[in-house]
Amino acid sequence: MTARIGVITFPGTLDDVDAARAVRYSGAAPVDLWHADADLKGVDAVIVPGGFSYGDYLRCGAIARFAPVMTPVIEAAGKGMPVLGICNGFQVLCEAGLLPGALVRNDKLHFVCRDQWLRVENNTTAWSTRYDTGAEILVPLKSGEGGYMADRSTLDTLEGEGRVVFRYVGENPNGSRNDIAGISSPNGRVVGLMPHPEHAVDALTGPSDDGLGMFYSALDALAGLVSA
Amino acid sequence: MARVVVDVMPKPEILDPQGQAVAGALPRLGFQGITEVRQGKHFELEVDDAVDDETLAKIAEGLLANPVIENWTVRRIEQ
């Protein structure tokens, strides 16, 4: 059976169309979810895509976190549904408390838009099993508030439990603590990252197709769920 | 009705590049002696008398500030 992966659109979301395209490329069926939806239409996984939900008013993700659709997302995540937050989606998941920490203004204040090398630090999460640990992947990074911040004890926990999933290679683009580009929940089902795997699924339109591995990984995780 | 002011500031240990940029601009404008600037947010709420301090704290902590990176204070202003 084809996996159905929901892609949420908030007012101000930009990358929902590319996220849905990436889902299609991986062989799954994308399902549009609207911010005002009260249920997830029976999807198997959810992607919270990038953009500027609610105009980034107050703080990035601060308003989206209270959108009606987030109630079932938080509930489903608690039951182990794979959830991926990309860029603004990562910010939303942090604001929602599904992931620890927060994203703040880039340390040099500039909006960063470039192809960025990442190192895969943990290939056991629902969104990273298709990579080798230590593999370097090239995906676009485009954000103004991508600096990952958490207190020392949270960082120590993330590092100690292997929950830093992706780390920036080379110069730190935004001042993220420990060069962190993406992290996971304790059970590895919820992952958030600032760079954009959905923009790197086809060499014609992106710097590589390295991002596809995240979507394939989720399908593997779902297949495992079904057979388990 | 009362006016309530909520001030939200980045925690001291959080880098505040916007405040730093402001601090960097001041000497260029000829203002000397400003050693540090921290930039935050200032909210003014018009509030019914029935709203208690506990509720205001929930509003500040739950929405207006992100306690991971920001501190907040709530004040009632005499009118």
Short mmCIF file of N, CA and C in Angstrom, two decimals, chain A residues 58-59 62-63 65-66 95 101-107 109 149-150 177, chain B residues 8 13-15 17-18 20-21 41 43 62-66 68-70:
data_model
loop_
_atom_site.label_atom_id
_atom_site.label_comp_id
_atom_site.label_asym_id
_atom_site.label_seq_id
_atom_site.Cartn_x
_atom_site.Cartn_y
_atom_site.Cartn_z
N LEU A 58 5.59 37.75 15.84
CA LEU A 58 5.94 37.44 17.23
C LEU A 58 7.29 36.73 17.28
N ARG A 59 7.35 35.49 16.85
CA ARG A 59 8.59 34.73 16.67
C ARG A 59 8.30 33.72 15.57
N ALA A 62 5.80 30.78 16.24
CA ALA A 62 5.10 30.97 17.51
C ALA A 62 3.59 30.93 17.35
N ILE A 63 3.08 31.43 16.23
CA ILE A 63 1.63 31.43 16.01
C ILE A 63 1.21 30.09 15.41
N ARG A 65 2.30 27.28 15.86
CA ARG A 65 2.31 26.23 16.86
C ARG A 65 0.91 26.04 17.48
N PHE A 66 0.08 27.09 17.44
CA PHE A 66 -1.27 27.01 18.00
C PHE A 66 -2.34 26.79 16.93
N GLU A 95 8.83 25.36 18.85
CA GLU A 95 7.85 26.16 19.58
C GLU A 95 6.77 25.26 20.18
N GLY A 101 14.84 23.26 22.54
CA GLY A 101 15.64 24.36 22.03
C GLY A 101 14.82 25.36 21.23
N ALA A 102 15.53 26.27 20.54
CA ALA A 102 14.88 27.32 19.76
C ALA A 102 15.84 27.77 18.67
N LEU A 103 15.25 28.40 17.64
CA LEU A 103 16.06 28.95 16.55
C LEU A 103 16.05 30.47 16.64
N VAL A 104 17.20 31.08 16.57
CA VAL A 104 17.30 32.53 16.71
C VAL A 104 17.97 33.14 15.48
N ARG A 105 17.93 34.48 15.44
CA ARG A 105 18.51 35.22 14.33
C ARG A 105 19.96 34.78 14.07
N ASN A 106 20.31 34.63 12.80
CA ASN A 106 21.68 34.25 12.43
C ASN A 106 22.68 35.21 13.08
N ASP A 107 23.80 34.67 13.52
CA ASP A 107 24.73 35.49 14.31
C ASP A 107 25.28 36.68 13.52
N LEU A 109 23.54 38.23 11.23
CA LEU A 109 22.32 38.96 10.85
C LEU A 109 21.89 38.76 9.40
N MET A 149 19.71 27.18 19.35
CA MET A 149 20.09 27.52 20.72
C MET A 149 19.40 26.58 21.70
N ALA A 150 20.15 26.15 22.69
CA ALA A 150 19.57 25.41 23.81
C ALA A 150 20.54 25.58 24.97
N ARG A 177 24.63 26.46 17.96
CA ARG A 177 25.44 25.78 18.97
C ARG A 177 25.86 24.42 18.44
N VAL B 8 9.83 41.56 27.07
CA VAL B 8 10.49 40.29 26.76
C VAL B 8 11.90 40.59 26.29
N GLU B 13 22.62 34.89 28.34
CA GLU B 13 23.58 34.00 27.69
C GLU B 13 23.30 33.81 26.20
N ILE B 14 22.16 34.35 25.71
CA ILE B 14 21.83 34.23 24.29
C ILE B 14 22.43 35.42 23.54
N LEU B 15 23.19 35.11 22.51
CA LEU B 15 23.77 36.15 21.67
C LEU B 15 22.65 37.01 21.08
N PRO B 17 22.49 39.45 18.25
CA PRO B 17 23.18 40.14 17.16
C PRO B 17 22.51 41.45 16.75
N GLN B 18 21.19 41.53 16.94
CA GLN B 18 20.50 42.79 16.58
C GLN B 18 20.94 43.91 17.52
N GLN B 20 23.71 44.01 19.12
CA GLN B 20 25.11 44.29 18.81
C GLN B 20 25.22 45.22 17.60
N ALA B 21 24.34 45.00 16.60
CA ALA B 21 24.38 45.84 15.41
C ALA B 21 24.02 47.28 15.76
N LYS B 41 11.39 42.93 23.22
CA LYS B 41 10.04 43.28 22.75
C LYS B 41 9.25 43.86 23.92
N PHE B 43 5.25 44.73 24.98
CA PHE B 43 3.84 44.54 24.65
C PHE B 43 2.99 45.36 25.61
N GLY B 62 3.55 31.53 27.84
CA GLY B 62 3.06 30.59 26.85
C GLY B 62 3.07 31.10 25.43
N LEU B 63 3.03 32.43 25.26
CA LEU B 63 2.94 32.94 23.88
C LEU B 63 3.90 34.10 23.63
N LEU B 64 3.84 35.14 24.49
CA LEU B 64 4.61 36.35 24.18
C LEU B 64 6.11 36.12 24.24
N ALA B 65 6.54 35.23 25.13
CA ALA B 65 7.97 34.92 25.23
C ALA B 65 8.18 33.44 24.96
N ASN B 66 9.37 33.11 24.50
CA ASN B 66 9.80 31.72 24.43
C ASN B 66 10.81 31.52 25.55
N VAL B 68 12.72 29.40 26.45
CA VAL B 68 14.02 28.77 26.14
C VAL B 68 15.08 29.84 25.91
N ILE B 69 14.69 30.94 25.32
CA ILE B 69 15.68 31.95 24.91
C ILE B 69 15.40 33.33 25.49
N GLU B 70 14.21 33.51 26.13
CA GLU B 70 13.84 34.85 26.56
C GLU B 70 13.35 34.89 28.01
#
